[in-house]
mmCIF file of C-alpha atoms and ligand atoms in Angstrom:
data_model
loop_
_atom_site.group_PDB
_atom_site.id
_atom_site.type_symbol
_atom_site.label_atom_id
_atom_site.label_comp_id
_atom_site.label_asym_id
_atom_site.label_seq_id
_atom_site.Cartn_x
_atom_site.Cartn_y
_atom_site.Cartn_z
ATOM 1 C CA UNK A 1 -108.989 81.522 -20.978
ATOM 2 C CA UNK A 2 -105.983 80.213 -19.041
ATOM 3 C CA UNK A 3 -105.007 76.662 -19.693
ATOM 4 C CA UNK A 4 -103.200 74.258 -17.491
ATOM 5 C CA UNK A 5 -100.278 73.177 -19.680
ATOM 6 C CA UNK A 6 -100.567 69.601 -18.365
ATOM 7 C CA UNK A 7 -104.024 69.216 -19.908
ATOM 8 C CA UNK A 8 -105.010 68.255 -23.410
ATOM 9 C CA UNK A 9 -106.835 71.434 -24.477
ATOM 10 C CA UNK A 10 -109.067 69.747 -27.062
ATOM 11 C CA UNK A 11 -110.305 67.349 -24.369
ATOM 12 C CA UNK A 12 -110.781 70.131 -21.831
ATOM 13 C CA UNK A 13 -112.799 72.057 -24.391
ATOM 14 C CA UNK A 14 -114.882 68.986 -25.268
ATOM 15 C CA UNK A 15 -115.689 68.368 -21.581
ATOM 16 C CA UNK A 16 -116.682 72.011 -21.192
ATOM 17 C CA UNK A 17 -119.072 71.692 -24.175
ATOM 18 C CA UNK A 18 -120.521 68.429 -22.812
ATOM 19 C CA UNK A 19 -121.227 70.239 -19.566
ATOM 20 C CA UNK A 20 -122.621 73.303 -21.284
ATOM 21 C CA UNK A 21 -124.864 71.280 -23.619
ATOM 22 C CA UNK A 22 -125.981 68.743 -21.009
ATOM 23 C CA UNK A 23 -129.662 69.568 -21.567
ATOM 24 C CA UNK A 24 -129.441 68.594 -25.252
ATOM 25 C CA UNK A 25 -126.913 65.801 -25.522
ATOM 26 C CA UNK A 26 -125.784 62.550 -23.982
ATOM 27 C CA UNK A 27 -122.124 61.794 -23.438
ATOM 28 C CA UNK A 28 -120.501 58.567 -22.392
ATOM 29 C CA UNK A 29 -116.936 57.403 -21.900
ATOM 30 C CA UNK A 30 -116.450 54.489 -24.286
ATOM 31 C CA UNK A 31 -112.930 53.633 -23.144
ATOM 32 C CA UNK A 32 -110.009 55.006 -21.194
ATOM 33 C CA UNK A 33 -106.488 55.020 -22.533
ATOM 34 C CA UNK A 34 -103.188 55.494 -20.768
ATOM 35 C CA UNK A 35 -100.097 57.322 -21.902
ATOM 36 C CA UNK A 36 -97.461 56.771 -19.249
ATOM 37 C CA UNK A 37 -98.933 57.992 -15.970
ATOM 38 C CA UNK A 38 -101.779 59.820 -17.644
ATOM 39 C CA UNK A 39 -105.232 58.520 -18.382
ATOM 40 C CA UNK A 40 -107.619 59.975 -20.924
ATOM 41 C CA UNK A 41 -111.313 59.262 -21.499
ATOM 42 C CA UNK A 42 -112.578 58.649 -25.038
ATOM 43 C CA UNK A 43 -116.033 60.171 -25.390
ATOM 44 C CA UNK A 44 -119.005 59.419 -27.595
ATOM 45 C CA UNK A 45 -121.589 62.204 -27.687
ATOM 46 C CA UNK A 46 -125.069 61.820 -29.136
ATOM 47 C CA UNK A 47 -127.789 64.301 -29.985
ATOM 48 C CA UNK A 48 -131.249 63.918 -31.404
ATOM 49 C CA UNK A 49 -133.845 61.213 -31.630
ATOM 50 C CA UNK A 50 -132.446 57.881 -30.320
ATOM 51 C CA UNK A 51 -135.047 55.738 -32.113
ATOM 52 C CA UNK A 52 -133.385 53.050 -34.305
ATOM 53 C CA UNK A 53 -135.967 53.873 -36.987
ATOM 54 C CA UNK A 54 -134.281 57.242 -37.491
ATOM 55 C CA UNK A 55 -131.250 57.792 -39.801
ATOM 56 C CA UNK A 56 -127.938 58.859 -38.287
ATOM 57 C CA UNK A 57 -124.775 60.759 -39.068
ATOM 58 C CA UNK A 58 -121.508 60.073 -37.247
ATOM 59 C CA UNK A 59 -118.523 62.426 -36.971
ATOM 60 C CA UNK A 60 -115.153 60.979 -35.972
ATOM 61 C CA UNK A 61 -111.826 62.722 -35.487
ATOM 62 C CA UNK A 62 -108.463 62.606 -33.800
ATOM 63 C CA UNK A 63 -107.766 59.042 -34.940
ATOM 64 C CA UNK A 64 -104.229 60.106 -35.788
ATOM 65 C CA UNK A 65 -102.765 62.032 -32.878
ATOM 66 C CA UNK A 66 -100.747 64.382 -35.056
ATOM 67 C CA UNK A 67 -103.743 65.461 -37.090
ATOM 68 C CA UNK A 68 -105.269 67.669 -34.421
ATOM 69 C CA UNK A 69 -107.262 69.794 -36.820
ATOM 70 C CA UNK A 70 -109.821 67.016 -37.410
ATOM 71 C CA UNK A 71 -110.550 66.807 -33.693
ATOM 72 C CA UNK A 72 -110.541 70.571 -33.345
ATOM 73 C CA UNK A 73 -113.050 71.379 -36.072
ATOM 74 C CA UNK A 74 -115.410 68.690 -34.768
ATOM 75 C CA UNK A 75 -115.168 70.096 -31.241
ATOM 76 C CA UNK A 76 -115.829 73.558 -32.698
ATOM 77 C CA UNK A 77 -118.750 72.211 -34.769
ATOM 78 C CA UNK A 78 -120.271 70.511 -31.728
ATOM 79 C CA UNK A 79 -119.896 73.756 -29.826
ATOM 80 C CA UNK A 80 -121.707 75.647 -32.564
ATOM 81 C CA UNK A 81 -124.578 73.091 -32.484
ATOM 82 C CA UNK A 82 -124.878 73.377 -28.702
ATOM 83 C CA UNK A 83 -125.039 77.170 -29.004
ATOM 84 C CA UNK A 84 -127.676 76.938 -31.739
ATOM 85 C CA UNK A 85 -129.794 74.592 -29.637
ATOM 86 C CA UNK A 86 -130.391 77.479 -27.241
ATOM 87 C CA UNK A 87 -132.409 79.359 -29.850
ATOM 88 C CA UNK A 88 -132.746 77.484 -33.155
ATOM 89 C CA UNK A 89 -136.166 75.850 -33.566
ATOM 90 C CA UNK A 90 -135.233 74.479 -36.995
ATOM 91 C CA UNK A 91 -132.293 72.598 -35.518
ATOM 92 C CA UNK A 92 -134.557 71.127 -32.831
ATOM 93 C CA UNK A 93 -136.956 70.011 -35.584
ATOM 94 C CA UNK A 94 -134.102 68.485 -37.535
ATOM 95 C CA UNK A 95 -132.962 66.513 -34.501
ATOM 96 C CA UNK A 96 -136.402 64.941 -34.243
ATOM 97 C CA UNK A 97 -135.628 63.087 -37.460
ATOM 98 C CA UNK A 98 -131.871 62.494 -37.362
ATOM 99 C CA UNK A 99 -129.437 61.141 -34.782
ATOM 100 C CA UNK A 100 -126.037 62.849 -34.554
ATOM 101 C CA UNK A 101 -123.082 60.972 -33.143
ATOM 102 C CA UNK A 102 -119.713 62.543 -32.303
ATOM 103 C CA UNK A 103 -116.461 60.871 -31.417
ATOM 104 C CA UNK A 104 -114.093 63.790 -31.983
ATOM 105 C CA UNK A 105 -111.046 62.596 -30.023
ATOM 106 C CA UNK A 106 -110.564 58.907 -30.758
ATOM 107 C CA UNK A 107 -106.848 58.851 -29.891
ATOM 108 C CA UNK A 108 -106.204 61.268 -26.998
ATOM 109 C CA UNK A 109 -103.045 59.386 -25.982
ATOM 110 C CA UNK A 110 -101.512 59.945 -29.420
ATOM 111 C CA UNK A 111 -102.596 63.572 -29.343
ATOM 112 C CA UNK A 112 -100.980 64.011 -25.963
ATOM 113 C CA UNK A 113 -97.724 62.457 -27.179
ATOM 114 C CA UNK A 114 -97.843 64.196 -30.541
ATOM 115 C CA UNK A 115 -97.737 60.936 -32.496
ATOM 116 C CA UNK A 116 -99.812 59.606 -35.356
ATOM 117 C CA UNK A 117 -100.090 56.238 -33.588
ATOM 118 C CA UNK A 118 -101.716 55.507 -30.241
ATOM 119 C CA UNK A 119 -99.528 55.122 -27.097
ATOM 120 C CA UNK A 120 -98.805 51.470 -28.053
ATOM 121 C CA UNK A 121 -97.319 52.657 -31.332
ATOM 122 C CA UNK A 122 -100.232 51.267 -33.359
ATOM 123 C CA UNK A 123 -101.707 53.191 -36.302
ATOM 124 C CA UNK A 124 -105.440 52.843 -35.619
ATOM 125 C CA UNK A 125 -106.194 53.161 -39.341
ATOM 126 C CA UNK A 126 -104.064 50.051 -40.042
ATOM 127 C CA UNK A 127 -105.261 48.085 -37.038
ATOM 128 C CA UNK A 128 -108.362 46.253 -38.277
ATOM 129 C CA UNK A 129 -108.091 42.515 -39.039
ATOM 130 C CA UNK A 130 -108.288 42.972 -42.801
ATOM 131 C CA UNK A 131 -105.664 42.164 -45.425
ATOM 132 C CA UNK A 132 -105.347 44.134 -48.620
ATOM 133 C CA UNK A 133 -106.215 42.065 -51.681
ATOM 134 C CA UNK A 134 -103.618 43.668 -53.890
ATOM 135 C CA UNK A 135 -100.076 44.902 -53.320
ATOM 136 C CA UNK A 136 -99.782 47.774 -50.855
ATOM 137 C CA UNK A 137 -96.984 50.369 -50.849
ATOM 138 C CA UNK A 138 -94.077 49.587 -48.516
ATOM 139 C CA UNK A 139 -94.618 50.830 -44.913
ATOM 140 C CA UNK A 140 -97.443 53.286 -45.612
ATOM 141 C CA UNK A 141 -99.760 50.420 -46.565
ATOM 142 C CA UNK A 142 -99.339 49.024 -43.033
ATOM 143 C CA UNK A 143 -96.502 46.977 -41.535
ATOM 144 C CA UNK A 144 -95.825 44.532 -38.724
ATOM 145 C CA UNK A 145 -92.065 45.017 -38.623
ATOM 146 C CA UNK A 146 -91.963 47.309 -35.609
ATOM 147 C CA UNK A 147 -94.033 49.660 -33.473
ATOM 148 C CA UNK A 148 -91.112 52.076 -33.773
ATOM 149 C CA UNK A 149 -91.819 52.542 -37.463
ATOM 150 C CA UNK A 150 -94.894 54.438 -38.678
ATOM 151 C CA UNK A 151 -98.010 52.659 -39.970
ATOM 152 C CA UNK A 152 -97.583 49.749 -37.512
ATOM 153 C CA UNK A 153 -100.606 47.452 -37.630
ATOM 154 C CA UNK A 154 -100.222 45.846 -34.198
ATOM 155 C CA UNK A 155 -99.229 42.217 -33.503
ATOM 156 C CA UNK A 156 -100.538 39.485 -35.799
ATOM 157 C CA UNK A 157 -103.692 37.892 -34.350
ATOM 158 C CA UNK A 158 -103.644 40.316 -31.406
ATOM 159 C CA UNK A 159 -106.867 42.019 -30.325
ATOM 160 C CA UNK A 160 -107.641 45.389 -31.845
ATOM 161 C CA UNK A 161 -106.480 48.395 -29.845
ATOM 162 C CA UNK A 162 -108.930 49.801 -27.270
ATOM 163 C CA UNK A 163 -109.503 52.939 -29.351
ATOM 164 C CA UNK A 164 -110.271 50.895 -32.497
ATOM 165 C CA UNK A 165 -112.613 48.657 -30.500
ATOM 166 C CA UNK A 166 -114.344 51.747 -29.128
ATOM 167 C CA UNK A 167 -114.944 53.110 -32.645
ATOM 168 C CA UNK A 168 -116.334 49.718 -33.714
ATOM 169 C CA UNK A 169 -118.643 49.598 -30.700
ATOM 170 C CA UNK A 170 -119.988 53.115 -31.277
ATOM 171 C CA UNK A 171 -120.537 52.419 -34.991
ATOM 172 C CA UNK A 172 -122.298 49.163 -34.159
ATOM 173 C CA UNK A 173 -124.473 50.651 -31.405
ATOM 174 C CA UNK A 174 -125.299 53.942 -33.049
ATOM 175 C CA UNK A 175 -125.066 53.540 -36.834
ATOM 176 C CA UNK A 176 -125.253 50.007 -38.202
ATOM 177 C CA UNK A 177 -128.700 49.054 -36.906
ATOM 178 C CA UNK A 178 -130.375 51.833 -38.869
ATOM 179 C CA UNK A 179 -131.887 51.875 -42.331
ATOM 180 C CA UNK A 180 -129.508 54.666 -43.281
ATOM 181 C CA UNK A 181 -126.346 56.042 -41.727
ATOM 182 C CA UNK A 182 -123.364 57.971 -42.958
ATOM 183 C CA UNK A 183 -120.112 58.702 -41.144
ATOM 184 C CA UNK A 184 -117.288 61.140 -41.663
ATOM 185 C CA UNK A 185 -113.816 60.569 -40.230
ATOM 186 C CA UNK A 186 -111.770 63.781 -40.293
ATOM 187 C CA UNK A 187 -108.067 63.551 -41.161
ATOM 188 C CA UNK A 188 -105.481 65.918 -42.543
ATOM 189 C CA UNK A 189 -102.133 66.021 -44.214
ATOM 190 C CA UNK A 190 -102.624 64.214 -47.516
ATOM 191 C CA UNK A 191 -101.965 66.321 -50.623
ATOM 192 C CA UNK A 192 -102.964 69.894 -51.343
ATOM 193 C CA UNK A 193 -106.685 69.603 -52.055
ATOM 194 C CA UNK A 194 -109.490 68.665 -49.652
ATOM 195 C CA UNK A 195 -110.707 65.174 -50.417
ATOM 196 C CA UNK A 196 -113.699 63.050 -49.575
ATOM 197 C CA UNK A 197 -112.680 59.412 -49.625
ATOM 198 C CA UNK A 198 -114.947 56.411 -49.605
ATOM 199 C CA UNK A 199 -114.066 52.691 -49.323
ATOM 200 C CA UNK A 200 -112.307 50.619 -50.262
ATOM 201 C CA UNK A 201 -108.741 51.107 -49.123
ATOM 202 C CA UNK A 202 -107.866 47.400 -49.140
ATOM 203 C CA UNK A 203 -108.810 46.656 -52.744
ATOM 204 C CA UNK A 204 -109.365 48.426 -56.047
ATOM 205 C CA UNK A 205 -112.777 46.751 -56.309
ATOM 206 C CA UNK A 206 -115.779 49.090 -55.923
ATOM 207 C CA UNK A 207 -118.070 48.834 -52.889
ATOM 208 C CA UNK A 208 -121.629 47.581 -53.034
ATOM 209 C CA UNK A 209 -122.977 51.075 -52.283
ATOM 210 C CA UNK A 210 -121.183 52.811 -55.141
ATOM 211 C CA UNK A 211 -124.484 54.038 -56.671
ATOM 212 C CA UNK A 212 -125.504 55.568 -53.328
ATOM 213 C CA UNK A 213 -122.115 57.311 -52.960
ATOM 214 C CA UNK A 214 -122.455 58.675 -56.491
ATOM 215 C CA UNK A 215 -125.988 59.921 -55.780
ATOM 216 C CA UNK A 216 -124.785 61.629 -52.589
ATOM 217 C CA UNK A 217 -121.949 63.327 -54.468
ATOM 218 C CA UNK A 218 -124.363 64.400 -57.175
ATOM 219 C CA UNK A 219 -126.782 66.162 -54.824
ATOM 220 C CA UNK A 220 -123.830 67.827 -53.098
ATOM 221 C CA UNK A 221 -122.487 69.043 -56.477
ATOM 222 C CA UNK A 222 -125.916 70.331 -57.430
ATOM 223 C CA UNK A 223 -126.372 72.181 -54.152
ATOM 224 C CA UNK A 224 -122.815 73.566 -53.828
ATOM 225 C CA UNK A 225 -121.706 74.091 -57.380
ATOM 226 C CA UNK A 226 -118.256 75.507 -56.706
ATOM 227 C CA UNK A 227 -117.156 73.348 -53.785
ATOM 228 C CA UNK A 228 -113.500 72.372 -53.536
ATOM 229 C CA UNK A 229 -113.664 68.691 -52.627
ATOM 230 C CA UNK A 230 -112.334 65.850 -54.715
ATOM 231 C CA UNK A 231 -114.503 62.756 -54.244
ATOM 232 C CA UNK A 232 -112.775 59.447 -54.894
ATOM 233 C CA UNK A 233 -112.327 55.924 -53.593
ATOM 234 C CA UNK A 234 -109.315 55.793 -51.296
ATOM 235 C CA UNK A 235 -107.876 53.020 -53.465
ATOM 236 C CA UNK A 236 -107.226 55.628 -56.137
ATOM 237 C CA UNK A 237 -104.496 57.098 -53.930
ATOM 238 C CA UNK A 238 -103.018 54.092 -52.167
ATOM 239 C CA UNK A 239 -104.000 50.680 -50.866
ATOM 240 C CA UNK A 240 -103.611 49.706 -47.228
ATOM 241 C CA UNK A 241 -104.033 46.800 -44.833
ATOM 242 C CA UNK A 242 -106.227 47.085 -41.763
ATOM 243 C CA UNK A 243 -108.396 50.086 -42.711
ATOM 244 C CA UNK A 244 -110.966 50.470 -39.946
ATOM 245 C CA UNK A 245 -113.739 51.841 -42.178
ATOM 246 C CA UNK A 246 -113.311 49.081 -44.778
ATOM 247 C CA UNK A 247 -113.578 46.610 -41.923
ATOM 248 C CA UNK A 248 -116.690 48.231 -40.462
ATOM 249 C CA UNK A 249 -118.276 48.549 -43.884
ATOM 250 C CA UNK A 250 -117.607 44.893 -44.652
ATOM 251 C CA UNK A 251 -119.073 43.859 -41.332
ATOM 252 C CA UNK A 252 -122.255 45.827 -41.919
ATOM 253 C CA UNK A 253 -125.095 43.847 -43.402
ATOM 254 C CA UNK A 254 -124.746 45.202 -46.910
ATOM 255 C CA UNK A 255 -127.041 42.702 -48.537
ATOM 256 C CA UNK A 256 -129.991 43.927 -46.500
ATOM 257 C CA UNK A 257 -131.928 47.099 -47.227
ATOM 258 C CA UNK A 258 -129.643 48.989 -44.842
ATOM 259 C CA UNK A 259 -127.080 51.483 -46.032
ATOM 260 C CA UNK A 260 -123.994 52.554 -44.101
ATOM 261 C CA UNK A 261 -121.744 54.957 -46.013
ATOM 262 C CA UNK A 262 -118.400 55.574 -44.255
ATOM 263 C CA UNK A 263 -116.607 58.626 -45.626
ATOM 264 C CA UNK A 264 -113.278 60.217 -44.774
ATOM 265 C CA UNK A 265 -112.457 63.891 -45.015
ATOM 266 C CA UNK A 266 -108.782 64.427 -45.847
ATOM 267 C CA UNK A 267 -108.028 68.093 -45.334
ATOM 268 C CA UNK A 268 -105.230 68.790 -47.756
ATOM 269 C CA UNK A 269 -105.038 72.546 -48.066
ATOM 270 C CA UNK A 270 -103.748 73.308 -44.664
ATOM 271 C CA UNK A 271 -102.694 76.857 -45.344
ATOM 272 C CA UNK A 272 -102.953 78.116 -41.807
ATOM 273 C CA UNK A 273 -100.249 75.701 -40.650
ATOM 274 C CA UNK A 274 -97.837 77.145 -43.166
ATOM 275 C CA UNK A 275 -98.562 80.533 -41.710
ATOM 276 C CA UNK A 276 -97.868 79.646 -38.124
ATOM 277 C CA UNK A 277 -96.528 76.128 -37.673
ATOM 278 C CA UNK A 278 -94.890 76.652 -34.300
ATOM 279 C CA UNK A 279 -98.017 77.822 -32.581
ATOM 280 C CA UNK A 280 -100.048 75.155 -34.303
ATOM 281 C CA UNK A 281 -98.110 72.316 -32.751
ATOM 282 C CA UNK A 282 -97.943 73.601 -29.222
ATOM 283 C CA UNK A 283 -100.512 72.077 -26.912
ATOM 284 C CA UNK A 284 -101.714 75.409 -25.609
ATOM 285 C CA UNK A 285 -101.728 77.054 -28.990
ATOM 286 C CA UNK A 286 -104.916 75.946 -30.532
ATOM 287 C CA UNK A 287 -107.525 77.469 -28.245
ATOM 288 C CA UNK A 288 -105.786 80.744 -27.647
ATOM 289 C CA UNK A 289 -107.346 83.751 -29.358
ATOM 290 C CA UNK A 290 -104.517 84.131 -31.860
ATOM 291 C CA UNK A 291 -105.202 80.751 -33.374
ATOM 292 C CA UNK A 292 -108.943 80.674 -32.759
ATOM 293 C CA UNK A 293 -109.843 82.717 -35.834
ATOM 294 C CA UNK A 294 -107.836 80.372 -38.061
ATOM 295 C CA UNK A 295 -109.684 77.405 -36.620
ATOM 296 C CA UNK A 296 -112.947 79.195 -37.302
ATOM 297 C CA UNK A 297 -111.831 79.742 -40.891
ATOM 298 C CA UNK A 298 -111.158 76.031 -41.395
ATOM 299 C CA UNK A 299 -114.501 75.207 -39.778
ATOM 300 C CA UNK A 300 -116.251 77.665 -42.101
ATOM 301 C CA UNK A 301 -114.758 75.858 -45.066
ATOM 302 C CA UNK A 302 -116.236 72.539 -43.961
ATOM 303 C CA UNK A 303 -119.366 73.420 -42.028
ATOM 304 C CA UNK A 304 -121.518 73.392 -45.181
ATOM 305 C CA UNK A 305 -120.347 69.819 -45.798
ATOM 306 C CA UNK A 306 -121.067 68.767 -42.190
ATOM 307 C CA UNK A 307 -124.542 70.303 -42.323
ATOM 308 C CA UNK A 308 -125.117 68.785 -45.748
ATOM 309 C CA UNK A 309 -124.304 65.273 -44.488
ATOM 310 C CA UNK A 310 -126.713 65.679 -41.598
ATOM 311 C CA UNK A 311 -129.502 66.839 -43.911
ATOM 312 C CA UNK A 312 -128.695 64.163 -46.466
ATOM 313 C CA UNK A 313 -128.996 61.496 -43.757
ATOM 314 C CA UNK A 314 -132.268 63.045 -42.610
ATOM 315 C CA UNK A 315 -133.650 63.110 -46.170
ATOM 316 C CA UNK A 316 -132.117 59.935 -47.594
ATOM 317 C CA UNK A 317 -135.516 58.762 -48.864
ATOM 318 C CA UNK A 318 -135.548 61.625 -51.339
ATOM 319 C CA UNK A 319 -132.181 61.085 -53.036
ATOM 320 C CA UNK A 320 -131.127 57.451 -52.632
ATOM 321 C CA UNK A 321 -131.286 55.600 -55.962
ATOM 322 C CA UNK A 322 -134.226 53.239 -56.298
ATOM 323 C CA UNK A 323 -133.691 49.634 -57.372
ATOM 324 C CA UNK A 324 -134.841 50.808 -60.814
ATOM 325 C CA UNK A 325 -132.101 53.420 -61.307
ATOM 326 C CA UNK A 326 -129.190 51.962 -59.309
ATOM 327 C CA UNK A 327 -127.820 50.580 -62.559
ATOM 328 C CA UNK A 328 -127.457 53.949 -64.207
ATOM 329 C CA UNK A 329 -125.785 55.459 -61.127
ATOM 330 C CA UNK A 330 -123.443 52.469 -61.028
ATOM 331 C CA UNK A 331 -122.462 52.952 -64.672
ATOM 332 C CA UNK A 332 -121.669 56.616 -64.216
ATOM 333 C CA UNK A 333 -119.738 55.963 -61.015
ATOM 334 C CA UNK A 334 -117.632 53.238 -62.640
ATOM 335 C CA UNK A 335 -116.863 55.578 -65.498
ATOM 336 C CA UNK A 336 -115.858 58.450 -63.214
ATOM 337 C CA UNK A 337 -113.804 56.577 -60.616
ATOM 338 C CA UNK A 338 -112.784 53.223 -61.983
ATOM 339 C CA UNK A 339 -111.963 54.054 -65.571
ATOM 340 C CA UNK A 340 -114.620 51.704 -66.887
ATOM 341 C CA UNK A 341 -116.465 52.636 -70.061
ATOM 342 C CA UNK A 342 -120.194 52.235 -69.974
ATOM 343 C CA UNK A 343 -121.405 49.925 -72.724
HETATM 344 ZN ZN1 ZN B 401 -104.991 60.515 -40.691
#
């Protein structure tokens, strides 16, 4: 495949998949962002039963422009689903009872520029109107000193950035109205191990749905006994202002019977970058055949987790704690993640 070097290859690939899978998916442009003279669409793609009665799973990526791998494995995963839909009856059956939502390239302007932030210099994961309750680390916890420094939150009392607003809109339209939804936002670059983070990032307090998170982790452990993920609340690593998923979680109606579980995948063991960093960071590099097999290897490492989340959403009735046993899940979760002894 020859690529025009003025294009963003991940976006070109996504548009090709949208075209190829048109019979099975819906795609819409949720906002357009500019970087200098260039304009990029931000897409939301949906598959499966649109009924609000049906559970949903959402996959988000490319929030930080430098962390291309998150966008790339979601584009590759979507491609694999579109290919399977040509022959896989079981996948068609599954999509009768689960909605799948993809927003793989949230920050195309940042990806184009090769920056973590969006073209306005704002870190979209520090941009929500939400203050940390405890002390955050200097800079990395979010700052309003300057857009020239990393982790800039955006101006005080300013509107959220277009990309952040677009994520909020998609989550509201596609996930929050349902009895059950789970989302996964794919990032990379923190630490050595692959991590699954859950809220909160703005406080060390546990979330209301801690028992449900623990139950989800437990069925994943039971089904994939030697998996490599560390599950933990993000607050165990660092606290931050303006976390978008904390904000969305807090704005969901958590007192009702609905459950929205926003998770983050932090891909830590990024071995293939060590092997070929130069190619990795070139715009044309990622979809050329030399790099393609490495991308496939990273996808293989996570595809079981992606498929698991989709099935877990589909089957939430079977594993979610009942009101009777939430207490025991809560106790075990507090012991594992918050250092609290059960009495
Ligand atoms: Zn990130």
